[in-house]
mmCIF file of C-alpha atoms in Angstrom:
data_model
loop_
_atom_site.group_PDB
_atom_site.id
_atom_site.type_symbol
_atom_site.label_atom_id
_atom_site.label_comp_id
_atom_site.label_asym_id
_atom_site.label_seq_id
_atom_site.Cartn_x
_atom_site.Cartn_y
_atom_site.Cartn_z
ATOM 1 C CA MET N 172 98.699 63.991 126.445
ATOM 2 C CA SER N 173 97.985 63.216 122.836
ATOM 3 C CA ASP N 174 101.461 62.611 121.438
ATOM 4 C CA ALA N 175 103.709 62.131 124.428
ATOM 5 C CA GLN N 176 103.970 62.238 128.171
ATOM 6 C CA THR N 177 106.897 63.881 129.912
ATOM 7 C CA ILE N 178 109.467 62.905 132.500
ATOM 8 C CA ASP N 179 110.311 66.343 133.829
ATOM 9 C CA GLN N 180 111.357 68.096 130.602
ATOM 10 C CA ALA N 181 112.073 65.004 128.475
ATOM 11 C CA PRO N 182 109.226 63.966 126.145
ATOM 12 C CA VAL N 183 108.341 60.277 126.125
ATOM 13 C CA ALA N 184 106.735 58.828 122.991
ATOM 14 C CA LEU N 185 103.471 57.075 123.786
ATOM 15 C CA GLY N 186 104.317 54.285 121.321
ATOM 16 C CA GLY N 187 107.302 53.424 123.509
ATOM 17 C CA ILE N 188 105.126 53.547 126.615
ATOM 18 C CA GLU N 189 102.635 51.144 125.028
ATOM 19 C CA LYS N 190 105.463 48.807 124.056
ATOM 20 C CA ALA N 191 106.844 48.915 127.602
ATOM 21 C CA ARG N 192 103.363 48.290 129.033
ATOM 22 C CA GLN N 193 102.969 45.245 126.765
ATOM 23 C CA MET N 194 106.421 43.926 127.712
ATOM 24 C CA LEU N 195 105.609 44.220 131.433
ATOM 25 C CA ALA N 196 102.245 42.524 130.901
ATOM 26 C CA GLU N 197 104.025 39.597 129.264
ATOM 27 C CA LYS N 198 106.823 39.486 131.843
ATOM 28 C CA PRO N 199 105.936 41.423 135.032
ATOM 29 C CA ASP N 200 109.284 40.589 136.641
ATOM 30 C CA ALA N 201 111.319 41.974 133.728
ATOM 31 C CA MET N 202 114.250 44.197 134.613
ATOM 32 C CA VAL N 203 112.951 47.762 134.342
ATOM 33 C CA GLU N 204 116.133 49.073 132.673
ATOM 34 C CA ALA N 205 115.996 46.332 129.999
ATOM 35 C CA VAL N 206 112.356 47.132 129.198
ATOM 36 C CA ALA N 207 113.182 50.847 129.018
ATOM 37 C CA LYS N 208 116.047 50.240 126.626
ATOM 38 C CA GLU N 209 114.057 47.982 124.317
ATOM 39 C CA ALA N 210 110.990 50.256 124.349
ATOM 40 C CA GLY N 211 113.110 53.389 123.872
ATOM 41 C CA VAL N 212 111.752 55.173 126.935
ATOM 42 C CA PRO N 213 113.314 56.397 130.189
ATOM 43 C CA THR N 214 113.645 53.933 133.043
ATOM 44 C CA ARG N 215 111.426 56.087 135.265
ATOM 45 C CA ALA N 216 108.605 55.868 132.705
ATOM 46 C CA VAL N 217 108.776 52.061 132.879
ATOM 47 C CA LEU N 218 108.944 52.054 136.673
ATOM 48 C CA GLU N 219 105.744 54.107 136.682
ATOM 49 C CA LEU N 220 104.063 51.307 134.709
ATOM 50 C CA THR N 221 104.730 48.799 137.489
ATOM 51 C CA PRO N 222 102.012 48.246 140.127
ATOM 52 C CA ALA N 223 101.499 51.404 142.202
ATOM 53 C CA GLU N 224 101.614 49.493 145.487
ATOM 54 C CA GLY N 225 105.216 48.562 144.682
ATOM 55 C CA ARG N 226 106.556 52.094 144.425
ATOM 56 C CA THR N 227 106.400 55.191 146.596
ATOM 57 C CA LEU N 228 107.465 58.557 145.198
ATOM 58 C CA ILE N 229 109.565 60.785 147.421
ATOM 59 C CA SER N 230 110.175 64.413 146.521
ATOM 60 C CA ALA N 231 113.701 65.134 145.310
ATOM 61 C CA GLU N 232 113.775 68.009 147.806
ATOM 62 C CA ARG N 233 114.023 65.330 150.507
ATOM 63 C CA PHE N 234 117.357 64.080 149.073
ATOM 64 C CA GLU N 235 119.557 65.072 152.011
ATOM 65 C CA ALA N 236 117.140 63.969 154.740
ATOM 66 C CA LEU N 237 116.603 60.642 152.995
ATOM 67 C CA TRP N 238 120.350 60.144 152.499
ATOM 68 C CA GLN N 239 120.938 60.807 156.194
ATOM 69 C CA GLU N 240 118.313 58.177 157.027
ATOM 70 C CA LEU N 241 119.925 55.667 154.656
ATOM 71 C CA ALA N 242 123.270 56.361 156.368
ATOM 72 C CA THR N 243 121.819 54.742 159.523
ATOM 73 C CA TRP N 244 121.149 51.418 157.796
ATOM 74 C CA GLY N 245 124.647 49.989 158.136
ATOM 75 C CA THR N 246 126.088 48.109 155.174
ATOM 76 C CA VAL N 247 123.885 48.423 152.079
ATOM 77 C CA LEU N 248 124.264 47.444 148.445
ATOM 78 C CA PHE N 249 124.925 50.584 146.371
ATOM 79 C CA LEU N 250 124.387 50.110 142.636
ATOM 80 C CA VAL N 251 125.178 52.298 139.643
ATOM 81 C CA HIS N 252 123.890 50.995 136.291
ATOM 82 C CA THR N 253 125.150 52.582 133.074
ATOM 83 C CA PRO N 254 124.962 51.238 129.516
ATOM 84 C CA ASP N 255 128.501 49.924 129.986
ATOM 85 C CA VAL N 256 128.692 48.682 133.566
ATOM 86 C CA VAL N 257 126.618 47.604 136.530
ATOM 87 C CA LEU N 258 128.699 48.549 139.551
ATOM 88 C CA GLU N 259 127.719 47.029 142.887
ATOM 89 C CA CYS N 260 129.422 48.093 146.087
ATOM 90 C CA GLU N 261 128.654 47.018 149.636
ATOM 91 C CA GLY N 262 129.315 49.538 152.366
ATOM 92 C CA SER N 263 127.724 52.055 154.647
ATOM 93 C CA LEU N 264 126.575 55.371 153.240
ATOM 94 C CA PRO N 265 128.590 58.188 154.809
ATOM 95 C CA VAL N 266 126.621 61.260 155.868
ATOM 96 C CA GLY N 267 127.456 63.943 153.358
ATOM 97 C CA SER N 268 127.431 67.683 152.992
ATOM 98 C CA PHE N 269 126.826 70.118 150.175
ATOM 99 C CA GLY N 270 129.746 71.981 148.647
ATOM 100 C CA HIS N 271 130.956 73.102 145.221
ATOM 101 C CA GLY N 272 127.675 72.019 143.604
ATOM 102 C CA TYR N 273 127.781 68.444 144.884
ATOM 103 C CA TYR N 274 126.607 66.357 147.804
ATOM 104 C CA ASN N 275 129.992 65.115 148.992
ATOM 105 C CA ILE N 276 130.248 61.760 150.757
ATOM 106 C CA HIS N 277 133.461 60.618 152.412
ATOM 107 C CA GLY N 278 134.182 58.387 155.329
ATOM 108 C CA ASP N 279 135.286 54.955 156.383
ATOM 109 C CA SER N 280 133.387 53.168 153.612
ATOM 110 C CA PRO N 281 134.145 51.984 150.095
ATOM 111 C CA ILE N 282 131.243 54.210 149.026
ATOM 112 C CA GLY N 283 132.389 57.761 148.546
ATOM 113 C CA GLY N 284 132.452 60.558 146.046
ATOM 114 C CA HIS N 285 130.383 63.474 144.823
ATOM 115 C CA ILE N 286 126.717 63.369 143.822
ATOM 116 C CA LYS N 287 125.133 66.111 141.732
ATOM 117 C CA ALA N 288 122.052 66.111 143.994
ATOM 118 C CA SER N 289 120.573 69.069 142.112
ATOM 119 C CA ASN N 290 120.133 66.698 139.149
ATOM 120 C CA CYS N 291 117.922 64.411 141.239
ATOM 121 C CA ALA N 292 114.342 64.872 140.006
ATOM 122 C CA ALA N 293 112.607 62.021 141.841
ATOM 123 C CA ILE N 294 113.253 59.301 144.375
ATOM 124 C CA TYR N 295 111.287 56.070 144.605
ATOM 125 C CA VAL N 296 111.045 53.456 147.300
ATOM 126 C CA VAL N 297 110.640 50.336 145.150
ATOM 127 C CA ASP N 298 109.311 47.033 146.477
ATOM 128 C CA ARG N 299 109.082 44.352 143.770
ATOM 129 C CA GLN N 300 108.033 40.782 144.307
ATOM 130 C CA LEU N 301 109.815 38.711 141.693
ATOM 131 C CA PRO N 302 109.075 35.007 141.221
ATOM 132 C CA SER N 303 112.183 33.972 143.115
ATOM 133 C CA ARG N 304 112.356 36.726 145.760
ATOM 134 C CA ARG N 305 111.366 40.152 146.999
ATOM 135 C CA VAL N 306 113.643 43.039 145.982
ATOM 136 C CA CYS N 307 113.628 46.301 147.984
ATOM 137 C CA SER N 308 115.490 49.413 146.880
ATOM 138 C CA VAL N 309 115.570 53.194 146.975
ATOM 139 C CA GLN N 310 116.130 54.587 143.489
ATOM 140 C CA PHE N 311 117.278 58.111 142.599
ATOM 141 C CA PHE N 312 116.314 59.478 139.147
ATOM 142 C CA ASN N 313 117.554 62.440 137.131
ATOM 143 C CA GLY N 314 115.378 64.768 135.047
ATOM 144 C CA ALA N 315 115.756 62.625 131.929
ATOM 145 C CA GLY N 316 114.200 59.708 133.789
ATOM 146 C CA ASP N 317 117.436 57.757 134.100
ATOM 147 C CA VAL N 318 118.557 56.119 137.322
ATOM 148 C CA MET N 319 121.385 57.972 139.029
ATOM 149 C CA PHE N 320 121.950 55.155 141.549
ATOM 150 C CA LYS N 321 120.093 52.660 143.734
ATOM 151 C CA VAL N 322 120.431 51.586 147.358
ATOM 152 C CA PHE N 323 119.265 48.035 148.104
ATOM 153 C CA VAL N 324 118.231 46.288 151.293
ATOM 154 C CA ARG N 325 120.924 43.633 151.770
ATOM 155 C CA ARG N 326 120.467 39.910 152.183
ATOM 156 C CA ASP N 327 121.889 37.438 154.681
ATOM 157 C CA ALA N 328 123.782 34.231 153.859
ATOM 158 C CA GLN N 329 120.473 32.447 153.164
ATOM 159 C CA ARG N 330 119.480 35.241 150.709
ATOM 160 C CA ALA N 331 116.753 36.568 153.038
ATOM 161 C CA LEU N 332 116.352 40.341 153.362
ATOM 162 C CA LEU N 333 118.011 41.666 156.515
ATOM 163 C CA PRO N 334 115.159 42.211 159.011
ATOM 164 C CA ASP N 335 116.515 45.456 160.514
ATOM 165 C CA GLN N 336 117.016 47.063 157.096
ATOM 166 C CA LEU N 337 113.653 45.780 155.880
ATOM 167 C CA GLU N 338 111.972 47.445 158.862
ATOM 168 C CA LYS N 339 113.698 50.749 158.065
ATOM 169 C CA PHE N 340 112.801 50.329 154.376
ATOM 170 C CA GLU N 341 109.113 49.858 155.230
ATOM 171 C CA ALA N 342 109.206 52.990 157.398
ATOM 172 C CA LEU N 343 110.458 55.069 154.440
ATOM 173 C CA LYS N 344 107.183 54.456 152.605
ATOM 174 C CA THR N 345 105.271 56.541 155.127
ATOM 175 C CA ARG N 346 107.940 58.742 156.674
ATOM 176 C CA PHE N 347 109.145 60.349 153.436
ATOM 177 C CA ALA N 348 106.119 60.048 151.136
#
């Protein structure tokens, strides 16, 4: 890799990677998407610069099996982050099925719709210890290295991670890796 590294088929300029690395060194708890934007690199490239013990890669081919596991967690925080909106929705993940080129999710939950699962290139179980708290999520990335969506372990009224979801989250690191 002399000029660039790649996220699937998208080239990533090494100058941007070095800038992102420097930004994370100065502020390890920085929001990954903000670093990616400022450095001009994909979010996945920045995530891969975070400590390895805080992220576990899951093959995109495990999408459906992983989704079905997440559907057993009860109410989760589902997040979609675009340049224009950060949408957070609490609800259970309905078990879905493939049809018409999408993974279709419908049920008795505010979370529903159609996911282009074939665009999913990587899935990460992300465990970050920030100065104020631990943040645990499962993040789905497309081939360009952008986040498709994230599923977070929820918190109780005292802002502590829900123990039952945290246990299931920890199990993902070995079960799906």
